[in-house]
Amino acid sequence: MTFREHPADFMPDFSVAARIGPVVFSAVLDDSQADTFGIVSLTNTNLLASSEDLSIAGAVVGSTVVVNGKSYAITALQQDGTGLTRVLLK
């Protein structure tokens, strides 16, 4: 089954503004530090964004992303084949 909708259509309800250089785009930020049992996570912060937006922004491993006034470094880009990319941040 092909994902025909544009990922940006689903971003307004859950997204925050993210910036790489001068390019601002919408993304969903997962910055949870503890799970429901209070166990602290050692995993990276995750960002979910449109693959097209990330391409326009020139996102590569090592790029700096600013979200909610906090700077993160991209450690990995994982495209999911639907037009979205999971971005691992540190």
Coordinates of C-alpha atoms in Angstrom, one line a residue:
M1 CA 0.0 0.0 0.0
T2 CA 1.4 3.4 -1.0
F3 CA 1.3 6.3 1.4
R4 CA -0.3 9.0 -0.8
E5 CA -0.9 11.8 1.8
H6 CA 1.8 14.4 2.3
P7 CA 3.4 13.9 5.7
A8 CA 3.1 17.7 6.4
D9 CA -0.7 17.2 6.5
F10 CA -0.3 15.3 9.8
M11 CA 2.3 17.6 11.5
P12 CA 0.2 20.6 12.6
D13 CA -1.4 18.8 15.6
F14 CA 1.8 17.4 17.0
S15 CA 4.7 19.3 15.6
V16 CA 7.1 21.9 16.8
A17 CA 9.3 24.2 14.7
A18 CA 12.8 22.8 14.0
R19 CA 15.6 24.6 12.3
I20 CA 18.7 23.6 10.4
G21 CA 20.7 26.6 9.4
P22 CA 18.2 29.1 8.0
V23 CA 15.6 26.5 7.1
V24 CA 12.6 26.0 9.4
F25 CA 10.4 23.0 9.2
S26 CA 7.8 21.1 11.2
A27 CA 8.8 18.0 13.2
V28 CA 7.5 15.8 16.0
L29 CA 10.0 15.8 18.9
D30 CA 10.3 12.9 21.3
D31 CA 12.5 14.1 24.2
S32 CA 11.2 11.8 26.9
Q33 CA 13.8 11.0 29.5
A34 CA 11.8 8.5 31.5
D35 CA 9.2 5.8 30.6
T36 CA 5.9 5.3 32.4
F37 CA 7.7 3.3 35.2
G38 CA 10.2 6.2 35.8
I39 CA 13.1 4.4 34.3
V40 CA 15.5 6.9 32.7
S41 CA 16.1 6.2 29.0
L42 CA 19.6 6.2 27.6
T43 CA 18.4 6.4 24.1
N44 CA 18.8 9.5 21.9
T45 CA 16.2 12.1 21.5
N46 CA 14.1 11.4 18.4
L47 CA 12.7 13.8 15.8
L48 CA 10.2 12.7 13.1
A49 CA 10.1 15.0 10.0
S50 CA 9.3 14.9 6.3
S51 CA 12.1 13.5 4.3
E52 CA 11.6 16.2 1.8
D53 CA 11.9 19.0 4.4
L54 CA 15.1 17.4 5.7
S55 CA 16.5 17.2 2.2
I56 CA 15.8 20.9 1.6
A57 CA 17.4 21.8 4.9
G58 CA 20.5 19.8 4.0
A59 CA 20.3 17.5 7.0
V60 CA 23.3 15.1 7.3
V61 CA 24.8 13.3 10.2
G62 CA 26.7 16.0 12.3
S63 CA 24.3 18.8 11.4
T64 CA 22.9 20.9 14.2
V65 CA 19.2 21.1 14.7
V66 CA 17.6 23.7 17.0
V67 CA 14.3 22.7 18.5
N68 CA 12.5 24.7 21.3
G69 CA 15.7 26.8 21.7
K70 CA 17.9 23.7 22.4
S71 CA 20.6 22.6 20.0
Y72 CA 21.1 18.9 19.1
A73 CA 23.5 17.1 16.8
I74 CA 22.1 14.6 14.2
T75 CA 23.6 11.2 14.9
A76 CA 21.6 9.2 12.4
L77 CA 18.9 9.6 9.7
Q78 CA 16.5 6.7 9.2
Q79 CA 14.1 6.9 6.3
D80 CA 11.0 4.8 6.7
G81 CA 9.9 4.6 3.1
T82 CA 6.7 6.6 3.6
G83 CA 8.2 10.0 3.2
L84 CA 9.1 10.4 6.8
T85 CA 12.5 10.2 8.4
R86 CA 13.4 9.4 12.0
V87 CA 16.3 11.6 13.1
L88 CA 18.3 10.5 16.1
L89 CA 19.7 13.4 18.1
K90 CA 22.3 13.8 20.8

